[in-house]
Each structure stands twice: as C-alpha cells, then as structure tokens.
Amino acid sequence: MPLALDDQTAIVDFARQAEIGLVVIGPEQPLVEGLADMLRAAGIAVFGPSAAAARLEGSKGFTKALCDRAGVPTAAYESFTDAAQAKRALPRFGLPVVIKADGLAAGKGVVIATTAIEAERAIDDMIGGRFGAAGASLVIEQFLEGEEVSFFALSDGKTVIPFGSAQDHKRVGEGDSGPNTGGMGAYSPARVLTPDLEARVMAEIVRPSVAAMAKAGTPFAGVLFAGLMLTETGPQLIEYNVRFGDPECQVLMLRLGEDLLPLLHAVATGTLTDRAIAWTADAALTVVMAADGYPDAPRTGGAIMGIDAAEATGAHVFHAGTRNAPAGVLSSGGRVLAVTASAPDVAQAQAAAYRAVDAIDFPTGFCRRDIGWREVARG
C-alpha cells in the first residue's frame, strides 16, 4: 500500500499491522518531526533518535549551545533572528564567514561568503524566507581553515562506537566551485583522519556530545554523523547529522564487512556492545549524477538508460531521484543516481566508478569528474 512519508500515523499503523520488527528511519525530516517517538510508543523497535535528540541536526543553534556546555571544539558563532542585528555582527567574524540557516534546508542552507555584500545577501535570503522556516533564525560562524571530513559513530544512548569515515564533495562544480549541495560524491575511508585523530574525535567531540544529551534527559540512539574540520589545532565540529547521510552512506555500505542488521537492532534495543566494526580492505567511491539545473532548479523527467550496462562493470547504481514510467526510468529529483564502486585504493575505485558513469546515458544530467581528487593527489 502507498504511504505518504509525512503521514506518521499511517506509517505507525502500517508497521503495527504488518508486524514489522525493526524500522530504520533514513531521512532527517521524519526524525525531527518525531516519527521515532511514535514508533517506540507503539512498541516497535526503531533505529533513529527521538525528536528531542534529532535537534542535533534540526537546529544549528541547539548543537552549538550543546558544544558550549560539553566543551566540544567548534567554530565561534552567534545566533540571530533579526537581519539587521546579524549584519551588524559580521565585522566580528571577518572574511570569509559562514552563514547557516538554523533549521533543515536539504543540505543547501550554508553560504561561505567571501565578501560583506555576499554575507549580507545570504542573511537577507535566509531570514527573508528562501529556506522557509529553516531560515527564520540563522547562525553566523567563524570560517575554519583545514580539510573537511565526515566521521560516523553508533550510539544506543549509553555505548558509543566508531563507524567509519568518508569525505564528501559538497560544491556543485569541479574543483569545489559553485554553491553547496546535498553532496556530489564521496569516498571512504578518509585516510586524512588518522587513527590518532579518530581517537581524538571520539574523546573530544562524539563521546562528550552523547554524554551531554544523556545528561539532558534526551539520550541519543542512532547514527551520529559528525562533519569535521581538521584544523592546525585539531578536529573541530562543523555540524551533526543524525542519519547515515547521502552520499556517504553508499560508500560506507560497500566497505562494511559484516551484517548491518544486528548493529541496527542493537542500537534500537539498547544492547550495543563496545567493539570494533569489521570493514573490508577496499576503498569505495561514489559519483552523484544530478539533474541539469541542480541545486537551484533541477530539470526532472529526463530519460535514463544504461543502468544495467553500468552495473555490468561491477559498480552499484543507487537510485535517489528516479521513477519508473512506461518509457523507462526517468529523473524525478535533483540528485538522481549515486554510481558507486570499490577497489583496493581510492584511485582505482575512482576509475571504476567513472567507467560505470560513462556507461549511463542521461542527457539531461551531469556529474563532477573529480570526485576523490584530494585523496588521489595524495597518492
């Protein structure tokens, strides 16, 4: 039966009637809106945080305040609901400066402004309604210098264990140019996050955050996705997501060397044990094929052919913004496909992923041709 993703009552009723044993919530919106709470109240095991804990992604200001309380290293910031006050604060941050919509904006509510005019325009856009309610308040942050990396951890509210690293490519254009998107590709593992740095992230960022959530009476159970900046003084938190994330999830799943289901169930039932996750020795890389016009005005309805040919190369093609039609597969969103391959190192995984990309015929789509460039350049 078709279910509306925003009809939480219908989802819970279906899960109960179908005797679903475990629900895994992928997107951020239903988490922030409390779907996990409703499922738990119905006696259904669920992988995903409560609405109160999902505020770690749902509100930038909430997360920044938690960092203050827990002593988590992060960029200096101020929160605003008034455009004039926000503009008056800009000189305190210098340039470049980061302007963020406080709420959920599908990965697009971040502007790195290099001029005062650009920063003021971003403030006007956000508070003026470009991102709806997500921009009714905003956060101005100090710009951090360094290399960005994604780190994941599983938590059942008490036990916290690492769950791998990746590096995303947020900008729409090659060479990391153009506006931010939900992600144009990723690779894993991110070697730049060394074992020593990973240990620091767990000790200085992830564990204190989970402990602070528990102390506040809102324990975090699910996957905690930390966006990090590796600065000269060490890792600093950029932001949290409360889900596996896209396109990082694709590369993590290709590398996972054990069954995911028992891990999800352990998190959902509060029985997670402190142990190392099994990973394959290979690297993985994914290339997002997006619709022309993304991220501002994606052109949907374009025909997509050659998916079978792409998978015949050994790659995995994950669908995101597609739909089936009598004529075949058509695009139905901004980010359409995630073409993913694994190999002994990132350079080989990159070559394999682009061989699969080149087998796909998607005339109204595009992709970046440089996913993984930092890691490949490191050799």
PDB file of N, CA and C in Angstrom, residues 218-262:
ATOM      1  N   THR A 218      17.758  13.483  27.170  1.00  0.00           N
ATOM      2  CA  THR A 218      17.400  13.202  25.779  1.00  0.00           C
ATOM      3  C   THR A 218      18.481  12.322  25.159  1.00  0.00           C
ATOM      4  N   PRO A 219      18.630  11.078  25.623  1.00  0.00           N
ATOM      5  CA  PRO A 219      19.709  10.220  25.116  1.00  0.00           C
ATOM      6  C   PRO A 219      19.633  10.031  23.615  1.00  0.00           C
ATOM      7  N   PHE A 220      20.811   9.989  22.994  1.00  0.00           N
ATOM      8  CA  PHE A 220      20.880   9.848  21.537  1.00  0.00           C
ATOM      9  C   PHE A 220      21.059   8.381  21.177  1.00  0.00           C
ATOM     10  N   ALA A 221      20.116   7.835  20.394  1.00  0.00           N
ATOM     11  CA  ALA A 221      20.202   6.461  19.901  1.00  0.00           C
ATOM     12  C   ALA A 221      20.059   6.482  18.385  1.00  0.00           C
ATOM     13  N   GLY A 222      21.092   6.055  17.695  1.00  0.00           N
ATOM     14  CA  GLY A 222      21.082   6.056  16.237  1.00  0.00           C
ATOM     15  C   GLY A 222      22.497   6.188  15.730  1.00  0.00           C
ATOM     16  N   VAL A 223      22.634   6.760  14.533  1.00  0.00           N
ATOM     17  CA  VAL A 223      23.956   7.024  13.986  1.00  0.00           C
ATOM     18  C   VAL A 223      24.208   8.522  14.071  1.00  0.00           C
ATOM     19  N   LEU A 224      25.344   8.885  14.619  1.00  0.00           N
ATOM     20  CA  LEU A 224      25.743  10.286  14.737  1.00  0.00           C
ATOM     21  C   LEU A 224      26.809  10.560  13.694  1.00  0.00           C
ATOM     22  N   PHE A 225      26.505  11.457  12.783  1.00  0.00           N
ATOM     23  CA  PHE A 225      27.358  11.791  11.644  1.00  0.00           C
ATOM     24  C   PHE A 225      27.957  13.163  11.951  1.00  0.00           C
ATOM     25  N   ALA A 226      29.247  13.165  12.223  1.00  0.00           N
ATOM     26  CA  ALA A 226      29.936  14.409  12.571  1.00  0.00           C
ATOM     27  C   ALA A 226      30.669  14.956  11.353  1.00  0.00           C
ATOM     28  N   GLY A 227      30.269  16.139  10.918  1.00  0.00           N
ATOM     29  CA  GLY A 227      31.036  16.859   9.914  1.00  0.00           C
ATOM     30  C   GLY A 227      32.151  17.604  10.613  1.00  0.00           C
ATOM     31  N   LEU A 228      33.392  17.321  10.234  1.00  0.00           N
ATOM     32  CA  LEU A 228      34.551  17.836  10.957  1.00  0.00           C
ATOM     33  C   LEU A 228      35.436  18.691  10.063  1.00  0.00           C
ATOM     34  N   MET A 229      36.146  19.635  10.678  1.00  0.00           N
ATOM     35  CA  MET A 229      37.227  20.339  10.010  1.00  0.00           C
ATOM     36  C   MET A 229      38.515  20.002  10.753  1.00  0.00           C
ATOM     37  N   LEU A 230      39.489  19.507   9.994  1.00  0.00           N
ATOM     38  CA  LEU A 230      40.782  19.175  10.587  1.00  0.00           C
ATOM     39  C   LEU A 230      41.657  20.416  10.522  1.00  0.00           C
ATOM     40  N   THR A 231      41.732  21.143  11.609  1.00  0.00           N
ATOM     41  CA  THR A 231      42.464  22.400  11.667  1.00  0.00           C
ATOM     42  C   THR A 231      43.869  22.167  12.218  1.00  0.00           C
ATOM     43  N   GLU A 232      44.660  23.216  12.227  1.00  0.00           N
ATOM     44  CA  GLU A 232      46.018  23.105  12.757  1.00  0.00           C
ATOM     45  C   GLU A 232      46.031  22.732  14.236  1.00  0.00           C
ATOM     46  N   THR A 233      44.968  23.074  14.951  1.00  0.00           N
ATOM     47  CA  THR A 233      44.916  22.778  16.386  1.00  0.00           C
ATOM     48  C   THR A 233      44.167  21.484  16.690  1.00  0.00           C
ATOM     49  N   GLY A 234      43.686  20.804  15.648  1.00  0.00           N
ATOM     50  CA  GLY A 234      42.977  19.544  15.858  1.00  0.00           C
ATOM     51  C   GLY A 234      41.589  19.569  15.253  1.00  0.00           C
ATOM     52  N   PRO A 235      40.844  18.458  15.384  1.00  0.00           N
ATOM     53  CA  PRO A 235      39.498  18.374  14.807  1.00  0.00           C
ATOM     54  C   PRO A 235      38.526  19.318  15.509  1.00  0.00           C
ATOM     55  N   GLN A 236      37.683  19.963  14.702  1.00  0.00           N
ATOM     56  CA  GLN A 236      36.605  20.782  15.239  1.00  0.00           C
ATOM     57  C   GLN A 236      35.302  20.373  14.566  1.00  0.00           C
ATOM     58  N   LEU A 237      34.218  20.412  15.336  1.00  0.00           N
ATOM     59  CA  LEU A 237      32.915  20.038  14.804  1.00  0.00           C
ATOM     60  C   LEU A 237      32.340  21.161  13.953  1.00  0.00           C
ATOM     61  N   ILE A 238      31.927  20.819  12.736  1.00  0.00           N
ATOM     62  CA  ILE A 238      31.203  21.771  11.890  1.00  0.00           C
ATOM     63  C   ILE A 238      29.715  21.660  12.175  1.00  0.00           C
ATOM     64  N   GLU A 239      29.200  20.423  12.110  1.00  0.00           N
ATOM     65  CA  GLU A 239      27.779  20.190  12.379  1.00  0.00           C
ATOM     66  C   GLU A 239      27.546  18.698  12.555  1.00  0.00           C
ATOM     67  N   TYR A 240      26.388  18.361  13.094  1.00  0.00           N
ATOM     68  CA  TYR A 240      25.957  16.973  13.219  1.00  0.00           C
ATOM     69  C   TYR A 240      24.795  16.691  12.276  1.00  0.00           C
ATOM     70  N   ASN A 241      24.793  15.486  11.696  1.00  0.00           N
ATOM     71  CA  ASN A 241      23.601  14.893  11.115  1.00  0.00           C
ATOM     72  C   ASN A 241      23.234  13.696  11.987  1.00  0.00           C
ATOM     73  N   VAL A 242      21.979  13.302  11.960  1.00  0.00           N
ATOM     74  CA  VAL A 242      21.522  12.214  12.821  1.00  0.00           C
ATOM     75  C   VAL A 242      21.065  11.014  11.983  1.00  0.00           C
ATOM     76  N   ARG A 243      21.767  10.809  10.866  1.00  0.00           N
ATOM     77  CA  ARG A 243      21.442   9.740   9.913  1.00  0.00           C
ATOM     78  C   ARG A 243      22.726   9.401   9.172  1.00  0.00           C
ATOM     79  N   PHE A 244      22.679   8.336   8.371  1.00  0.00           N
ATOM     80  CA  PHE A 244      23.893   7.933   7.672  1.00  0.00           C
ATOM     81  C   PHE A 244      24.319   8.947   6.615  1.00  0.00           C
ATOM     82  N   GLY A 245      23.382   9.668   6.039  1.00  0.00           N
ATOM     83  CA  GLY A 245      23.752  10.700   5.073  1.00  0.00           C
ATOM     84  C   GLY A 245      23.959  10.147   3.679  1.00  0.00           C
ATOM     85  N   ASP A 246      23.811  11.018   2.727  1.00  0.00           N
ATOM     86  CA  ASP A 246      23.920  10.683   1.314  1.00  0.00           C
ATOM     87  C   ASP A 246      24.816  11.761   0.689  1.00  0.00           C
ATOM     88  N   PRO A 247      25.916  11.399   0.049  1.00  0.00           N
ATOM     89  CA  PRO A 247      26.306  10.090  -0.493  1.00  0.00           C
ATOM     90  C   PRO A 247      27.263   9.273   0.366  1.00  0.00           C
ATOM     91  N   GLU A 248      27.515   9.674   1.601  1.00  0.00           N
ATOM     92  CA  GLU A 248      28.453   8.914   2.429  1.00  0.00           C
ATOM     93  C   GLU A 248      27.964   7.495   2.704  1.00  0.00           C
ATOM     94  N   CYS A 249      26.664   7.330   2.882  1.00  0.00           N
ATOM     95  CA  CYS A 249      26.121   6.002   3.213  1.00  0.00           C
ATOM     96  C   CYS A 249      26.500   4.970   2.153  1.00  0.00           C
ATOM     97  N   GLN A 250      26.461   5.359   0.888  1.00  0.00           N
ATOM     98  CA  GLN A 250      26.746   4.405  -0.184  1.00  0.00           C
ATOM     99  C   GLN A 250      28.148   3.818  -0.057  1.00  0.00           C
ATOM    100  N   VAL A 251      29.130   4.665   0.211  1.00  0.00           N
ATOM    101  CA  VAL A 251      30.500   4.155   0.281  1.00  0.00           C
ATOM    102  C   VAL A 251      30.730   3.366   1.565  1.00  0.00           C
ATOM    103  N   LEU A 252      30.083   3.765   2.651  1.00  0.00           N
ATOM    104  CA  LEU A 252      30.210   3.002   3.888  1.00  0.00           C
ATOM    105  C   LEU A 252      29.629   1.600   3.727  1.00  0.00           C
ATOM    106  N   MET A 253      28.479   1.506   3.076  1.00  0.00           N
ATOM    107  CA  MET A 253      27.834   0.193   2.935  1.00  0.00           C
ATOM    108  C   MET A 253      28.649  -0.749   2.055  1.00  0.00           C
ATOM    109  N   LEU A 254      29.316  -0.218   1.024  1.00  0.00           N
ATOM    110  CA  LEU A 254      30.141  -1.079   0.185  1.00  0.00           C
ATOM    111  C   LEU A 254      31.354  -1.607   0.940  1.00  0.00           C
ATOM    112  N   ARG A 255      31.810  -0.874   1.937  1.00  0.00           N
ATOM    113  CA  ARG A 255      33.002  -1.286   2.679  1.00  0.00           C
ATOM    114  C   ARG A 255      32.686  -2.146   3.901  1.00  0.00           C
ATOM    115  N   LEU A 256      31.448  -2.122   4.357  1.00  0.00           N
ATOM    116  CA  LEU A 256      31.107  -2.836   5.581  1.00  0.00           C
ATOM    117  C   LEU A 256      31.343  -4.331   5.417  1.00  0.00           C
ATOM    118  N   GLY A 257      32.089  -4.912   6.364  1.00  0.00           N
ATOM    119  CA  GLY A 257      32.467  -6.316   6.267  1.00  0.00           C
ATOM    120  C   GLY A 257      31.665  -7.230   7.172  1.00  0.00           C
ATOM    121  N   GLU A 258      30.535  -6.760   7.661  1.00  0.00           N
ATOM    122  CA  GLU A 258      29.670  -7.596   8.489  1.00  0.00           C
ATOM    123  C   GLU A 258      28.222  -7.208   8.238  1.00  0.00           C
ATOM    124  N   ASP A 259      27.315  -7.998   8.784  1.00  0.00           N
ATOM    125  CA  ASP A 259      25.895  -7.748   8.588  1.00  0.00           C
ATOM    126  C   ASP A 259      25.484  -6.480   9.330  1.00  0.00           C
ATOM    127  N   LEU A 260      24.833  -5.581   8.622  1.00  0.00           N
ATOM    128  CA  LEU A 260      24.404  -4.324   9.231  1.00  0.00           C
ATOM    129  C   LEU A 260      23.232  -4.520  10.184  1.00  0.00           C
ATOM    130  N   LEU A 261      22.327  -5.443   9.886  1.00  0.00           N
ATOM    131  CA  LEU A 261      21.083  -5.563  10.639  1.00  0.00           C
ATOM    132  C   LEU A 261      21.288  -5.768  12.139  1.00  0.00           C
ATOM    133  N   PRO A 262      22.177  -6.673  12.577  1.00  0.00           N
ATOM    134  CA  PRO A 262      22.355  -6.825  14.027  1.00  0.00           C
ATOM    135  C   PRO A 262      22.838  -5.543  14.709  1.00  0.00           C
TER     136      PRO A 262
END
